[in-house]
PDB file of C-alpha atoms and ligand atoms in Angstrom:
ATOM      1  CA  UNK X   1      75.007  76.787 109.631  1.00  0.00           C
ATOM      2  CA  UNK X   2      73.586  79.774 107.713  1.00  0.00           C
ATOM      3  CA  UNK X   3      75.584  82.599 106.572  1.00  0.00           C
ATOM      4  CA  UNK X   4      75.069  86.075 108.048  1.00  0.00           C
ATOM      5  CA  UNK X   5      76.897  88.780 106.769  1.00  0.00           C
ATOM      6  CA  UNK X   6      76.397  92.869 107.362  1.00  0.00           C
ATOM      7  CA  UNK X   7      77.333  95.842 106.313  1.00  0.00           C
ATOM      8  CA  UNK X   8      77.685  98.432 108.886  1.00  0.00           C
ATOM      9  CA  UNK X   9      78.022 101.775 107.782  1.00  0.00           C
ATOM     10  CA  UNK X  10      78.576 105.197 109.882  1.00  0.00           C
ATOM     11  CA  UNK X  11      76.248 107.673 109.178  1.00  0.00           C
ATOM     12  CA  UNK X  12      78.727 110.302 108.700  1.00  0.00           C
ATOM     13  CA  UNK X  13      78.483 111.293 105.636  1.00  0.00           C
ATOM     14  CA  UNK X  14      77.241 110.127 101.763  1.00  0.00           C
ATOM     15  CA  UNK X  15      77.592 106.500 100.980  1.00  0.00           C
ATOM     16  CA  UNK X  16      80.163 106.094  98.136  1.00  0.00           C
ATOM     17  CA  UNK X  17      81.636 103.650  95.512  1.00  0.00           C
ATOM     18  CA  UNK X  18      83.786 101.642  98.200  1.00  0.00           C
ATOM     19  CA  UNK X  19      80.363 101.611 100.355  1.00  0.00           C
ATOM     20  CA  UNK X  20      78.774  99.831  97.635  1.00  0.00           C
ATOM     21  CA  UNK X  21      81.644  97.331  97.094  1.00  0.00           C
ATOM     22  CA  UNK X  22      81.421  96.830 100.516  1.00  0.00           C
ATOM     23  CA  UNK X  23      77.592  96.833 100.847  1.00  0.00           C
ATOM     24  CA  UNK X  24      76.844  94.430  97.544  1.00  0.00           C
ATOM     25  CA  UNK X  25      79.931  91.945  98.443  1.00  0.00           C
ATOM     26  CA  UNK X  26      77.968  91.270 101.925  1.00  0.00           C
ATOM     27  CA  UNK X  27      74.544  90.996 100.078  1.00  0.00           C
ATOM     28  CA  UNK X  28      76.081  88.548  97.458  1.00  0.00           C
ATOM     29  CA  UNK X  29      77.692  86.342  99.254  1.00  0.00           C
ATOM     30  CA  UNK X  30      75.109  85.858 101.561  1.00  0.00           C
ATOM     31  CA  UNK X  31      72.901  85.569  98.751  1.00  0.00           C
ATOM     32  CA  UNK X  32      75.063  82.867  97.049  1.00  0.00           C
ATOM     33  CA  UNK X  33      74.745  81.004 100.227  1.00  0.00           C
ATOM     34  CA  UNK X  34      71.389  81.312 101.187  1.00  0.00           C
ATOM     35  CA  UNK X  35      72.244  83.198 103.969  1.00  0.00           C
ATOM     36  CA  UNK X  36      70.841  86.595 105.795  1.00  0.00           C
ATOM     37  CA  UNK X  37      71.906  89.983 104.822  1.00  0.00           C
ATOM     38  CA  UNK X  38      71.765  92.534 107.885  1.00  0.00           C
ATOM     39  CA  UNK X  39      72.814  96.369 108.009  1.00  0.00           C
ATOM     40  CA  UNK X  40      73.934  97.886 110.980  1.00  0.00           C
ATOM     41  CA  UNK X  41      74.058 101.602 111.730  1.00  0.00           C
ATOM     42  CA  UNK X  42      77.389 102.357 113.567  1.00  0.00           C
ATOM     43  CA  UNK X  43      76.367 105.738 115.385  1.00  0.00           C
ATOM     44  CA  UNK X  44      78.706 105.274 117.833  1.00  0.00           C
ATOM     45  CA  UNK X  45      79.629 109.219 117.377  1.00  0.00           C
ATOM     46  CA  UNK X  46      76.341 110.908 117.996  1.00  0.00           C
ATOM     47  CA  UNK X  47      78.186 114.391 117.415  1.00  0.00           C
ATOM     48  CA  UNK X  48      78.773 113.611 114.090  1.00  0.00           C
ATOM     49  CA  UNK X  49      75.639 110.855 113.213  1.00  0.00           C
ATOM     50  CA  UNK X  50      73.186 112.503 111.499  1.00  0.00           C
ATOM     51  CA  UNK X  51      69.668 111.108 110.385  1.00  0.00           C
ATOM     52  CA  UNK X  52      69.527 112.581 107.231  1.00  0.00           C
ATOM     53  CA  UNK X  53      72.336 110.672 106.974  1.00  0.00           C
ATOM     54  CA  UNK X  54      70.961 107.149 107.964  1.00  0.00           C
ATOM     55  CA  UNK X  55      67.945 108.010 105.401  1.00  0.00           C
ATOM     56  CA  UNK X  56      70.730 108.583 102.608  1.00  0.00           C
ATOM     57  CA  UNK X  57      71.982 105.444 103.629  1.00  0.00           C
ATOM     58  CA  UNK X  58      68.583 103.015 103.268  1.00  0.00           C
ATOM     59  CA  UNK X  59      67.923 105.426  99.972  1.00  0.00           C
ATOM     60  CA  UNK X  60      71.457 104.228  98.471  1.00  0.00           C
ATOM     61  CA  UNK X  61      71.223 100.663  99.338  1.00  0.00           C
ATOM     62  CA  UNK X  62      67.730 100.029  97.967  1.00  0.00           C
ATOM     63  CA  UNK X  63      68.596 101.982  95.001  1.00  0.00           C
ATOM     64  CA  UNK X  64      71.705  99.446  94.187  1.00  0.00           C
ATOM     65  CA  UNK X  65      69.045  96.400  94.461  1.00  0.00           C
ATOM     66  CA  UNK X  66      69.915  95.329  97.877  1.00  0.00           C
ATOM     67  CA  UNK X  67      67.208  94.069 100.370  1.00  0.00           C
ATOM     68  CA  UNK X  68      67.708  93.649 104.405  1.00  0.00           C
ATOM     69  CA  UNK X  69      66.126  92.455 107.283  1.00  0.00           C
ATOM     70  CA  UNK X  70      64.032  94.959 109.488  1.00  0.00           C
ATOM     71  CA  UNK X  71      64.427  96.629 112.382  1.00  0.00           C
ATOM     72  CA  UNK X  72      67.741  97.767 111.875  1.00  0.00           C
ATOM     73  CA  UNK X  73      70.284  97.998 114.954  1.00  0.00           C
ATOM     74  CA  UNK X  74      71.546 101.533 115.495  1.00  0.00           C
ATOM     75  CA  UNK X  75      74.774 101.068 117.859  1.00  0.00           C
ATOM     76  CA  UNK X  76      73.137 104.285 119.874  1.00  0.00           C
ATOM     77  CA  UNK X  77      70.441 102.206 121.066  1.00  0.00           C
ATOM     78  CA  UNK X  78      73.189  99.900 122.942  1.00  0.00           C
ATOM     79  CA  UNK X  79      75.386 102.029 125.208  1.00  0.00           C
ATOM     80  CA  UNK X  80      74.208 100.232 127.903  1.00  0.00           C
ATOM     81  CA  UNK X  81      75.267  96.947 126.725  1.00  0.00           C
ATOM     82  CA  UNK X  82      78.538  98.400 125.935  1.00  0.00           C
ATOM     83  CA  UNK X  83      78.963  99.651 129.029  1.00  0.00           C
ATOM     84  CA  UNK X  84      78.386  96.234 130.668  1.00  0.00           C
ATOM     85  CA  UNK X  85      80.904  94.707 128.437  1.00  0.00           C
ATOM     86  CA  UNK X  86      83.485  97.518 129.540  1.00  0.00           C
ATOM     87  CA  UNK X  87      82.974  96.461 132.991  1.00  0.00           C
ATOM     88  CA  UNK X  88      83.830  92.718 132.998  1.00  0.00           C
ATOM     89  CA  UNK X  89      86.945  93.699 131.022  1.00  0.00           C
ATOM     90  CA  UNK X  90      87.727  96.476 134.134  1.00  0.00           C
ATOM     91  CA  UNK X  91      87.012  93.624 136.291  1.00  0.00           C
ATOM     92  CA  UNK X  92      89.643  91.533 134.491  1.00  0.00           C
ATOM     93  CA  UNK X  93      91.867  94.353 135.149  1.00  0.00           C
ATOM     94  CA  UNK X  94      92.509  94.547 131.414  1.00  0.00           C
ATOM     95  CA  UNK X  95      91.612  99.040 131.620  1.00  0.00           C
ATOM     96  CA  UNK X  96      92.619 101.507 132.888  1.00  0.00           C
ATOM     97  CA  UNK X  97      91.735 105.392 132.733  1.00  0.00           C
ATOM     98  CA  UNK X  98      93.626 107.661 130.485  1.00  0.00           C
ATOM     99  CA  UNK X  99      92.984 111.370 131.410  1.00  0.00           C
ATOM    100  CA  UNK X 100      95.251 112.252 128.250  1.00  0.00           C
ATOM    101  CA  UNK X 101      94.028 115.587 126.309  1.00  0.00           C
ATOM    102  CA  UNK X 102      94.367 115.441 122.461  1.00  0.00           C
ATOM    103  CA  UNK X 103      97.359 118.073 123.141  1.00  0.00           C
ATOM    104  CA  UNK X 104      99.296 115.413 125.468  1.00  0.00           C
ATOM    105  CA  UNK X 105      98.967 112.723 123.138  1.00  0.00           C
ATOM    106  CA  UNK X 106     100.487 115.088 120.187  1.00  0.00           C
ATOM    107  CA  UNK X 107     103.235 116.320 122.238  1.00  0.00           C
ATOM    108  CA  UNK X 108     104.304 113.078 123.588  1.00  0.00           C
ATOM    109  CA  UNK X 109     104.151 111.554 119.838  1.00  0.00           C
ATOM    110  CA  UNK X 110     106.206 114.058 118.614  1.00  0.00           C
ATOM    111  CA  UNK X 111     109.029 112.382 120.893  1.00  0.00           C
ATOM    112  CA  UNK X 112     108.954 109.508 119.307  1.00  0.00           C
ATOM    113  CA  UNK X 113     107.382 110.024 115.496  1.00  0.00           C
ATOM    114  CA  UNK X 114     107.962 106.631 114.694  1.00  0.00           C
ATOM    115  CA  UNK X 115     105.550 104.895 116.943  1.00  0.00           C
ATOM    116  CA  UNK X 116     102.275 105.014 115.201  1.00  0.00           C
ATOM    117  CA  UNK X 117      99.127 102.269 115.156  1.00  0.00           C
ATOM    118  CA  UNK X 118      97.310 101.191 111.837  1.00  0.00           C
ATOM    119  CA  UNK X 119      95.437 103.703 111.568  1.00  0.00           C
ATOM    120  CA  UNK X 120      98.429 106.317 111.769  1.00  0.00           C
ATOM    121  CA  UNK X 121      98.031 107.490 115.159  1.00  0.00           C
ATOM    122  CA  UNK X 122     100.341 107.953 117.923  1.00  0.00           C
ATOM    123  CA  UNK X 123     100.970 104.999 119.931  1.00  0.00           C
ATOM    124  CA  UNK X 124     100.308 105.986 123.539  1.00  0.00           C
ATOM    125  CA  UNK X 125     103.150 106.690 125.726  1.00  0.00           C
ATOM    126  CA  UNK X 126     101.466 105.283 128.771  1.00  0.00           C
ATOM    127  CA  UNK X 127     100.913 109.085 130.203  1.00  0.00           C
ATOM    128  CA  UNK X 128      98.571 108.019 132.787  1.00  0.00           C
ATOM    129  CA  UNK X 129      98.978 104.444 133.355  1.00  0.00           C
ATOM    130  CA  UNK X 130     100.360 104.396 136.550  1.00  0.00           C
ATOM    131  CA  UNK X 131      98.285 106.981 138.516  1.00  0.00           C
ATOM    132  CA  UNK X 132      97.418 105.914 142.030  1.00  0.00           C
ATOM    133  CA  UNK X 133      93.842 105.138 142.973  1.00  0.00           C
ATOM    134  CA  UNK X 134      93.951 108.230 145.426  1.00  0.00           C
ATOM    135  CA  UNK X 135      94.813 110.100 142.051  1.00  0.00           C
ATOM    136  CA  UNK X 136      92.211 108.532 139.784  1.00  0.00           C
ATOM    137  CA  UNK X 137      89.607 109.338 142.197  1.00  0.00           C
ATOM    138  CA  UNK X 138      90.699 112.621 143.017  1.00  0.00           C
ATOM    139  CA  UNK X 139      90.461 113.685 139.495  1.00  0.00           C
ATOM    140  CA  UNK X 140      86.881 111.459 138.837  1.00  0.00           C
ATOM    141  CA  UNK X 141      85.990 114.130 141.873  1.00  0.00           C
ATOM    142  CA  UNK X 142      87.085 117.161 140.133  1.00  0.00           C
ATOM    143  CA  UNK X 143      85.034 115.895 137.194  1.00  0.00           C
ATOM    144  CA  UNK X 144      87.616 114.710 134.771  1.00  0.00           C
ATOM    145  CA  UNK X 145      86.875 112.941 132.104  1.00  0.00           C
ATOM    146  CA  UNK X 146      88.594 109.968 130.875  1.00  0.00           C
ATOM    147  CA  UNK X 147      88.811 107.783 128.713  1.00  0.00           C
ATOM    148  CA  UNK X 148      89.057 103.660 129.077  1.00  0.00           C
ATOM    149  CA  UNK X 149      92.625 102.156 127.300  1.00  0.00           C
ATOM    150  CA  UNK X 150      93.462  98.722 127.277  1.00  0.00           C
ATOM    151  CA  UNK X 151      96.786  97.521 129.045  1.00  0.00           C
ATOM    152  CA  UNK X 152      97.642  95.756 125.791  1.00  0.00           C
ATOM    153  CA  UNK X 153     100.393  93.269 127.918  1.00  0.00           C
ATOM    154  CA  UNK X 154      97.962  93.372 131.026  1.00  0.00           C
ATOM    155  CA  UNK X 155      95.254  91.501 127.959  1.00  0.00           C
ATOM    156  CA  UNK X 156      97.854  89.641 125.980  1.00  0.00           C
ATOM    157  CA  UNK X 157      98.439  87.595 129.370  1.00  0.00           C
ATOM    158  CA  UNK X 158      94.428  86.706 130.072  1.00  0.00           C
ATOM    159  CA  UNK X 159      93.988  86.227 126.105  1.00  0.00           C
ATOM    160  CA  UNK X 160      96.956  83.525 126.783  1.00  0.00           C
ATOM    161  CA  UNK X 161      95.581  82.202 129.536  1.00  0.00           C
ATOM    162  CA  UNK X 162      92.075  81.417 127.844  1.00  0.00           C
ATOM    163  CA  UNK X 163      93.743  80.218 124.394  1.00  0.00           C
ATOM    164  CA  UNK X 164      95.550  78.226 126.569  1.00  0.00           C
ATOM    165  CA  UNK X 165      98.777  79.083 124.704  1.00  0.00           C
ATOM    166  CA  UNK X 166      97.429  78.577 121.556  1.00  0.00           C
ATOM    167  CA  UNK X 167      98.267  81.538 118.547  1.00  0.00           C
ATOM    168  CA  UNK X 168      95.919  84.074 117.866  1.00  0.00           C
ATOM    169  CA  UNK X 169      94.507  83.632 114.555  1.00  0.00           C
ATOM    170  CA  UNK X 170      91.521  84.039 111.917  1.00  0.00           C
ATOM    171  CA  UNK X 171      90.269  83.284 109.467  1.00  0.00           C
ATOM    172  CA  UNK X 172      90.153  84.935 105.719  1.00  0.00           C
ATOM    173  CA  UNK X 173      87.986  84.061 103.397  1.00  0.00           C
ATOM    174  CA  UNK X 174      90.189  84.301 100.348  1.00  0.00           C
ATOM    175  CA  UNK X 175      88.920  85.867  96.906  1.00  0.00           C
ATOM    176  CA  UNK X 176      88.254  82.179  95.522  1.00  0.00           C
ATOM    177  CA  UNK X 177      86.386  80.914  98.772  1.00  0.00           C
ATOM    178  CA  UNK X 178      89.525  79.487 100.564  1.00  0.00           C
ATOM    179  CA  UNK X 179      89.838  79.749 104.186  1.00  0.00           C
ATOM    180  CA  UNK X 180      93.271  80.973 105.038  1.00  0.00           C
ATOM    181  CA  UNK X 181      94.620  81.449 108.700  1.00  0.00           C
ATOM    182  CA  UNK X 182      96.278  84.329 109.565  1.00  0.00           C
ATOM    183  CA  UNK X 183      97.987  85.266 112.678  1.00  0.00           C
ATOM    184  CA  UNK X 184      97.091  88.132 114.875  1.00  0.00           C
ATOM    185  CA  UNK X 185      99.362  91.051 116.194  1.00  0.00           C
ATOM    186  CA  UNK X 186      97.062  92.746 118.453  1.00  0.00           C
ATOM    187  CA  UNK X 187     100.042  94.698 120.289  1.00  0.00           C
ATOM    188  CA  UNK X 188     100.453  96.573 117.008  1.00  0.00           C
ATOM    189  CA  UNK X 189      97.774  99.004 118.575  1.00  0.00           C
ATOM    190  CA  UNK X 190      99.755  99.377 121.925  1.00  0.00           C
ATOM    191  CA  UNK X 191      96.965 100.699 124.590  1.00  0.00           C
ATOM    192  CA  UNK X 192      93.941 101.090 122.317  1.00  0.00           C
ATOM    193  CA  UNK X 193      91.054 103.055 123.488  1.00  0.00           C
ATOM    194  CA  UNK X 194      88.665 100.935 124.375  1.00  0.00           C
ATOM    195  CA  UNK X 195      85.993 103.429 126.003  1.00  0.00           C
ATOM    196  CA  UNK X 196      86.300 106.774 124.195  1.00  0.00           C
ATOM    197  CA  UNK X 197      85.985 109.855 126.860  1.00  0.00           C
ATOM    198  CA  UNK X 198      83.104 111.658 124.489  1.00  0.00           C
ATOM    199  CA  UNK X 199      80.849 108.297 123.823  1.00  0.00           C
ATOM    200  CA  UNK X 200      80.258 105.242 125.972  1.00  0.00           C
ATOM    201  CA  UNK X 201      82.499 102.468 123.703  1.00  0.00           C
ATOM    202  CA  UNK X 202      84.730 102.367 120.615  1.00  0.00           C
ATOM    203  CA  UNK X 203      84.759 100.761 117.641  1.00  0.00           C
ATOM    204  CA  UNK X 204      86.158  97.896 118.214  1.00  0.00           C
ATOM    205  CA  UNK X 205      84.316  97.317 121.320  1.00  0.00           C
ATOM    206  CA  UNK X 206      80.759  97.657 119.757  1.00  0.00           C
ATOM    207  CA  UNK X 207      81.707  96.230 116.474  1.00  0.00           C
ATOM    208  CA  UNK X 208      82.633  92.720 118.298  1.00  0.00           C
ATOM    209  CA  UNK X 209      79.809  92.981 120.893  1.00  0.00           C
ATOM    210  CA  UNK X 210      77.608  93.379 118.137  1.00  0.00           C
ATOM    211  CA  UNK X 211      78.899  90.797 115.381  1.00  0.00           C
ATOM    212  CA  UNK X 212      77.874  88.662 118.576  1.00  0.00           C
ATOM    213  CA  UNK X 213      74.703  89.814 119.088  1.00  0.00           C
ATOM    214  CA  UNK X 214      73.276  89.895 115.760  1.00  0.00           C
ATOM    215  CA  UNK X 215      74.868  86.129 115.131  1.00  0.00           C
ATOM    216  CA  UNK X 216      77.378  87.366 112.171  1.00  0.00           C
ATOM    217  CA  UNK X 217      79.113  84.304 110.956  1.00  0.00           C
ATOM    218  CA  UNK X 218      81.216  86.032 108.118  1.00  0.00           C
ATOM    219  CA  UNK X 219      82.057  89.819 108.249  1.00  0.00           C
ATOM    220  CA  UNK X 220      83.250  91.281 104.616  1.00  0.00           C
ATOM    221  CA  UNK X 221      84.229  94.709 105.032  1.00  0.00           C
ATOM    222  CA  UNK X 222      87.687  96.628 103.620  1.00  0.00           C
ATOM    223  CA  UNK X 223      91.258  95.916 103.297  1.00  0.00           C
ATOM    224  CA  UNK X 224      91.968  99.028 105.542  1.00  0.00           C
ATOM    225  CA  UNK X 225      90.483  97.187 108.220  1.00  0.00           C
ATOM    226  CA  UNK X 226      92.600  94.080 108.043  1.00  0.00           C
ATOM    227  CA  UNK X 227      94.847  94.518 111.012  1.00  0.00           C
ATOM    228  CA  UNK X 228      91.774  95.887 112.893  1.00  0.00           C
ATOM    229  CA  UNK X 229      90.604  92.736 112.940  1.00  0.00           C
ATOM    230  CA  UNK X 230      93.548  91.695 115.448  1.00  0.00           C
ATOM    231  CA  UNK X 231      92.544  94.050 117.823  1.00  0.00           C
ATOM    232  CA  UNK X 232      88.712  92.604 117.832  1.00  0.00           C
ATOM    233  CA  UNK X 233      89.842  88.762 118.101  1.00  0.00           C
ATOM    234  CA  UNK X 234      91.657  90.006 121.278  1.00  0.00           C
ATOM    235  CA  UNK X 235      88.722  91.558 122.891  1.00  0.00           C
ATOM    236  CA  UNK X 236      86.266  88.147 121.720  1.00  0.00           C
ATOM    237  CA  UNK X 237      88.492  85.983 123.517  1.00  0.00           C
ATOM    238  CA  UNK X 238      88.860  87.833 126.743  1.00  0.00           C
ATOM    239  CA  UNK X 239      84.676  88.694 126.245  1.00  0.00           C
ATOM    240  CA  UNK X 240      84.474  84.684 125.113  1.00  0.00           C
ATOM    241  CA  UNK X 241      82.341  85.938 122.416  1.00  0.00           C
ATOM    242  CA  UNK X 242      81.819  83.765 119.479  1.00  0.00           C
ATOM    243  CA  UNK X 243      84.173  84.101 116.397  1.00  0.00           C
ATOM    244  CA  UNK X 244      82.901  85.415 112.977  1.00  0.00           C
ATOM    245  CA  UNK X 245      85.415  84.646 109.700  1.00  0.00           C
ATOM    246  CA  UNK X 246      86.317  87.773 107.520  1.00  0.00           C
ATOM    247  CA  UNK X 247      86.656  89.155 103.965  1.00  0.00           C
ATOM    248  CA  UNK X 248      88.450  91.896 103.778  1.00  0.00           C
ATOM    249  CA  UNK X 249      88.164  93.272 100.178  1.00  0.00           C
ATOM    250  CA  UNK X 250      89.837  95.052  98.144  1.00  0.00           C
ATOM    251  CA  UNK X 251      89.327  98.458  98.340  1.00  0.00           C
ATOM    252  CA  UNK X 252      89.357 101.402  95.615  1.00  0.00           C
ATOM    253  CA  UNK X 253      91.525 104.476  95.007  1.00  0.00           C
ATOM    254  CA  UNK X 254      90.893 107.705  93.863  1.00  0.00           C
ATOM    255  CA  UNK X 255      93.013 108.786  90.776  1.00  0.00           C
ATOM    256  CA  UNK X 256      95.683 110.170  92.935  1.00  0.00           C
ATOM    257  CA  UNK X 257      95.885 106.736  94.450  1.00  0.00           C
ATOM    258  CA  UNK X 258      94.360 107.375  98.095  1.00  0.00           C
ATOM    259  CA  UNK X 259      91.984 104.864  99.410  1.00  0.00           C
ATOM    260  CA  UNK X 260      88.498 106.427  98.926  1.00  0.00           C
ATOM    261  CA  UNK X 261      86.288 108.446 102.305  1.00  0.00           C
ATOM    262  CA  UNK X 262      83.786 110.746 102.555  1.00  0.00           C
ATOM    263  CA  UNK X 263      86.100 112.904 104.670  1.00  0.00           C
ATOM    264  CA  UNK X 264      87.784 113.855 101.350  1.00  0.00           C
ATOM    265  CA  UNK X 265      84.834 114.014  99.302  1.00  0.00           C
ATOM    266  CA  UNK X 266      84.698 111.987  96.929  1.00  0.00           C
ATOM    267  CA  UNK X 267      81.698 111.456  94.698  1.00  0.00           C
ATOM    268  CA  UNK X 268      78.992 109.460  96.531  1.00  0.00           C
ATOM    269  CA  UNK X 269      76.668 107.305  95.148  1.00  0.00           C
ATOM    270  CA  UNK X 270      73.738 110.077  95.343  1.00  0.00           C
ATOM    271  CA  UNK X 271      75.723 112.450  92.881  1.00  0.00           C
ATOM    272  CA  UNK X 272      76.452 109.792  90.740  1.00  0.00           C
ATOM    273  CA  UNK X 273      72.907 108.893  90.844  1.00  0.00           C
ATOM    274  CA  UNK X 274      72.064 112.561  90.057  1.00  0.00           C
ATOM    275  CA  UNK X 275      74.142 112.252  87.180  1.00  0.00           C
ATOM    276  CA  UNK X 276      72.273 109.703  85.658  1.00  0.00           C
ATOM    277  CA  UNK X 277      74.402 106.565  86.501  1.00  0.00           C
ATOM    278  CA  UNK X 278      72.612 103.639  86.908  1.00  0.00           C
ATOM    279  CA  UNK X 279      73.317 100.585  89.621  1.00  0.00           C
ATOM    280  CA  UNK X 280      74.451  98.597  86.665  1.00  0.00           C
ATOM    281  CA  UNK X 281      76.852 101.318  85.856  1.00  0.00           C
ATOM    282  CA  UNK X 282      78.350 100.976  89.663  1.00  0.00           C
ATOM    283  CA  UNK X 283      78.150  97.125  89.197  1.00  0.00           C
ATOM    284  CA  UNK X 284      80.421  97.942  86.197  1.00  0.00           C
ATOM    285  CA  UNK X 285      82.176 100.193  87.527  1.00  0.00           C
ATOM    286  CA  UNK X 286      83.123  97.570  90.513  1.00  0.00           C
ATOM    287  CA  UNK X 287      83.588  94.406  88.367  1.00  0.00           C
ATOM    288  CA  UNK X 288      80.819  92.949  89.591  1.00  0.00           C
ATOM    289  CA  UNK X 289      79.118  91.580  86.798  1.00  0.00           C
TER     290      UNK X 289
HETATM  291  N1  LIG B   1      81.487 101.395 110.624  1.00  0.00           N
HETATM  292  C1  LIG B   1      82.726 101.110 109.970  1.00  0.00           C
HETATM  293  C2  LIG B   1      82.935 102.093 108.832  1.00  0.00           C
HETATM  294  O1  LIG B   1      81.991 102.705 108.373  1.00  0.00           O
HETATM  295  C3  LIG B   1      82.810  99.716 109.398  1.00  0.00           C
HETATM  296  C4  LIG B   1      82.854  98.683 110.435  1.00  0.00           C
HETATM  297  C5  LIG B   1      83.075  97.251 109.983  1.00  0.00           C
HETATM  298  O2  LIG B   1      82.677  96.874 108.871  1.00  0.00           O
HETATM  299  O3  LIG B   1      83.596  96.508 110.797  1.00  0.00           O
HETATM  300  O4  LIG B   1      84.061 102.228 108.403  1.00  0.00           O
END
């Protein structure tokens, strides 16, 4: 089977040093294998996507030495397929509508501090799960928006169901090429956001319909978005979509020990280029070569 690995950037912001980690691990190791290199451009968030952006991005990767296959998905050319997915998983009765504001969330966390996701936020305290129909539509009427969470036990059940009682696992490619299962705790996310209210998917939603689409067969992508990966097995077994295996790398800290982002803004590649570092430099810098 050949190899098909990605790297799927969101063009948010300046590409930097853990981008090309990222970026050159997937080329690589496709590479090694004869495989097929792909990028994907996750403008999921078309508030904060910005083409200049995307151009940075192709600019970057080319001038690290990386090649990829043409045309390039952008996730904003796929709502509708999105969309489509969303439905069978309402028609599974796996969603339901969350008319939460950010201010409910935040004052219903702050009851219970403690209950956080991965990714640091609060763990949702089920606010709007049990509105009526008469309710939900009342408030569609008035023009409220919502967004789509998951009933995390409502999904465990179905995912059972389909496994047939088997665990939830995957499978990590380790540093020296090993495959090692590991087991999945999906509920860690408690009811995820599946559909945000301000674009027509999440994340996780478009990241695992498009892994399928574009025939991924090994995603390598950070360490910070190891237990992510829990979360997407969950929605490719209720989707039955097929199952990629993952690297998740290392990924670098800034001096003060904080995991590198372009929210913070730290040095992307384009200032160090401006700067007069080379690619070999970065591969260096990386211990690459
Ligand atoms: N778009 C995500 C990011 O820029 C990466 C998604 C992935 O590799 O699964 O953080």
């Amino acid at each position: 089977m050949t190899l098909v690995c990605r790297f799927a950037p969101s063009p948010n912001g300046y590409l930097h040093l853990g981008h090309a980690l990222s970026a050159i691990e997937g080329f690589e190791t496709a590479h090694r294998h004869g495989g097929r290199f792909l990028v994907r451009i996750e403008d999921i968030d078309t508030a904060r996507s910005r083409d200049a952006y995307v151009a940075a991005i192709f600019e970057d990767l080319a001038w690290l030495g990386l090649t990829w296959e043409t045309p390039v998905m952008r996730q904003s050319e796929h709502f509708g397929r999105y969309c489509e997915l969303a439905s069978r998983l309402k028609a599974m009765g796996v969603l339901y509508p969350c008319f939460a504001t950010r201010a409910e969330i935040s004052a219903a966390a702050a009851d219970n501090p403690a209950e956080r996701d991965p990714d640091g936020a609060p763990l949702y305290s089920g606010l709007y799960k049990y509105l009526t129909a008469s309710e939900i539509a009342r408030r569609c009427e008035c023009g409220e928006n919502y967004a789509l969470r998951i009933d995390m036990e409502k999904a465990l059940e179905v995912m059972r169901h389909k496994l047939n009682g088997e665990p939830l696992t995957f499978v990590e490619v380790n540093p020296s090429g090993e495959p090692e299962i590991i087991a999945c705790r999906p509920e860690i996310w408690g009811d995820a956001i599946i559909v945000r209210k301000d674009t027509p998917t999440s994340y996780h939603l478009a990241v695992v319909a498009d892994d399928a689409l574009q025939g991924i067969t090994l995603v390598t992508r950070g360490r910070d978005l190891f237990q992510a990966t829990g979360l997407q097995r969950l929605l490719q077994v209720l989707l039955e979509l097929p199952v990629p295996k993952y690297v998740h790398h290392r990924l670098l800290m800034g001096e003060d020990g904080r995991k590198l982002a372009k929210s913070a803004g730290d040095t992307s590649l384009r200032e160090l280029r401006a700067n007069g570092v080379t690619a070999m430099d970065i591969k260096k810098a990386l211990q690459l070569v």
